[in-house]
mmCIF file of C-alpha atoms and ligand atoms in Angstrom:
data_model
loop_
_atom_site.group_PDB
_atom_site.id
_atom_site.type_symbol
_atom_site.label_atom_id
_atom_site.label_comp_id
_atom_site.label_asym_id
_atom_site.label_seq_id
_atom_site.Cartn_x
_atom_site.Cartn_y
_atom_site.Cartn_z
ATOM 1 C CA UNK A 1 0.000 0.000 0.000
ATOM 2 C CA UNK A 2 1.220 3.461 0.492
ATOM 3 C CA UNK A 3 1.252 6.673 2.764
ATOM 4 C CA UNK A 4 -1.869 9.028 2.593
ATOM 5 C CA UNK A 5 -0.281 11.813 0.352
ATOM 6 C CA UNK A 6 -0.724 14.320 3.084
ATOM 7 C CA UNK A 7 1.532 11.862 5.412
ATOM 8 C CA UNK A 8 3.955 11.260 2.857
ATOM 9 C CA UNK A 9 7.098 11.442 5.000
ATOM 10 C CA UNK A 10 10.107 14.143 4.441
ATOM 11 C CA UNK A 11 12.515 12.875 1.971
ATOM 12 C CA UNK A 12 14.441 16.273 1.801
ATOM 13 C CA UNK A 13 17.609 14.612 3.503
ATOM 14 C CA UNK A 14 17.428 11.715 0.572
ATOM 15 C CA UNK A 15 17.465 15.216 -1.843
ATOM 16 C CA UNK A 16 14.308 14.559 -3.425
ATOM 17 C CA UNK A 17 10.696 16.104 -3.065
ATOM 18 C CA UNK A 18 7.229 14.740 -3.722
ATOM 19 C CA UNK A 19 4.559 14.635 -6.519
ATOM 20 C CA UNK A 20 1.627 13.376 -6.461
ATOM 21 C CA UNK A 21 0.843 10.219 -9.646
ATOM 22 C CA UNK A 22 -2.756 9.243 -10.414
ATOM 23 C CA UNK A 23 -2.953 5.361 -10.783
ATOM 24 C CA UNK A 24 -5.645 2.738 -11.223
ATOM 25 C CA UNK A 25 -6.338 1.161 -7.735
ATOM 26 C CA UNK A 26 -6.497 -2.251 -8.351
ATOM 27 C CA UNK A 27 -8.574 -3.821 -5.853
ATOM 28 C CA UNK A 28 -11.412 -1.037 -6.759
ATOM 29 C CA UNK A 29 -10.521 0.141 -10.165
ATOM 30 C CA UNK A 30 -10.686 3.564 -9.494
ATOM 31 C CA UNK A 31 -8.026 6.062 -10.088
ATOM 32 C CA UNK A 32 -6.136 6.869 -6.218
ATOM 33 C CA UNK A 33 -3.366 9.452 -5.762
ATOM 34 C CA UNK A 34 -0.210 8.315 -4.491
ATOM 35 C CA UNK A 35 3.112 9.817 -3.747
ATOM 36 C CA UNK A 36 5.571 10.447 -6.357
ATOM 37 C CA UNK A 37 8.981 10.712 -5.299
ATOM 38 C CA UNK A 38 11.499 12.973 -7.828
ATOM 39 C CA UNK A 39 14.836 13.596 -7.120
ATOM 40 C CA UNK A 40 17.166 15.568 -9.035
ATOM 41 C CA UNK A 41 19.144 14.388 -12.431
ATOM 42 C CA UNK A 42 17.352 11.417 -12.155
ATOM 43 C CA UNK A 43 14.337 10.160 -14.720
ATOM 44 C CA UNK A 44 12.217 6.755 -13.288
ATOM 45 C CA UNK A 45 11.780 4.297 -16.288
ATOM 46 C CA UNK A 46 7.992 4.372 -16.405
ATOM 47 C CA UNK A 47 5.217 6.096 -15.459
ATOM 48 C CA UNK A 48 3.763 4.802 -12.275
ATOM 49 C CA UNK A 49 0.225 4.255 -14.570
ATOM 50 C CA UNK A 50 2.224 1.703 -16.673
ATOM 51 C CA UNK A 51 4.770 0.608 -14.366
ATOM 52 C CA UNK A 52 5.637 -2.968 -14.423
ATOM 53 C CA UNK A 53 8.176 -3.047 -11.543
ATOM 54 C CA UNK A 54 7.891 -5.119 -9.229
ATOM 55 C CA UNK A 55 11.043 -4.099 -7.009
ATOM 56 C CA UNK A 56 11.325 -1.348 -4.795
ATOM 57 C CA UNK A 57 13.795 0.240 -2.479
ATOM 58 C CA UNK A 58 13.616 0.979 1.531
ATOM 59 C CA UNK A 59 14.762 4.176 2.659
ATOM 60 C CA UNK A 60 14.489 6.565 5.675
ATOM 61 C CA UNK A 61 15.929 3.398 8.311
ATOM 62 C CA UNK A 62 13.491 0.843 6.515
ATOM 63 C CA UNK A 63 10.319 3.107 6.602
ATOM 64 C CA UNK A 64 9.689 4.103 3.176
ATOM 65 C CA UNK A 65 9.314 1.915 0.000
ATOM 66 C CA UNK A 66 10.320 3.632 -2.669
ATOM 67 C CA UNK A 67 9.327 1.870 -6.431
ATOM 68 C CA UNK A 68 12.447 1.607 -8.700
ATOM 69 C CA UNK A 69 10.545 1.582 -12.106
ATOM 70 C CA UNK A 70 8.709 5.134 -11.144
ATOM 71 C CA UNK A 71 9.198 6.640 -8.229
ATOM 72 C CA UNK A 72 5.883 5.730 -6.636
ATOM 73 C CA UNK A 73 5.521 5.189 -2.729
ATOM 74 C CA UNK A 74 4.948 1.124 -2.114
ATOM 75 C CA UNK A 75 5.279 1.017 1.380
HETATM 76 ZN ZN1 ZN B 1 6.373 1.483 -10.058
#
């Protein structure tokens, strides 16, 4: 699942900042906002809509999951 976007925690120390992603929620099929994490120089390799990754990275001391194909919030 993922954070509420207004409890998204600070990722300022990791250098990046937040966006927010509409995606299809899959259990519902409606479109949910999620947390988009961008951080400078650095382009994800799909948009979270179409993202087929299925591997993610912790951050912030194992409380954040961070998607590697797009940026999205997993945690
Ligand atoms: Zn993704």
């Amino acid at each position: 699942m993922s954070y509420p976007t207004d409890q998204l925690p600070d990722i300022s120390s990791l250098g990046g900042e937040w966006t927010l992603a509409t995606v299809p929620e899959v259990a519902f099929g409606h479109p949910v906002q999620v947390g988009r994490a961008m951080f400078p120089d650095h382009e994800w390799p799909y948009e979270p809509a179409k993202c087929t990754w299925d591997q993610g990275t912790w951050y912030l001391d194992g409380t954040l999951l961070i998607c590697m194909g797009c940026g999205t919030d997993g945690t």
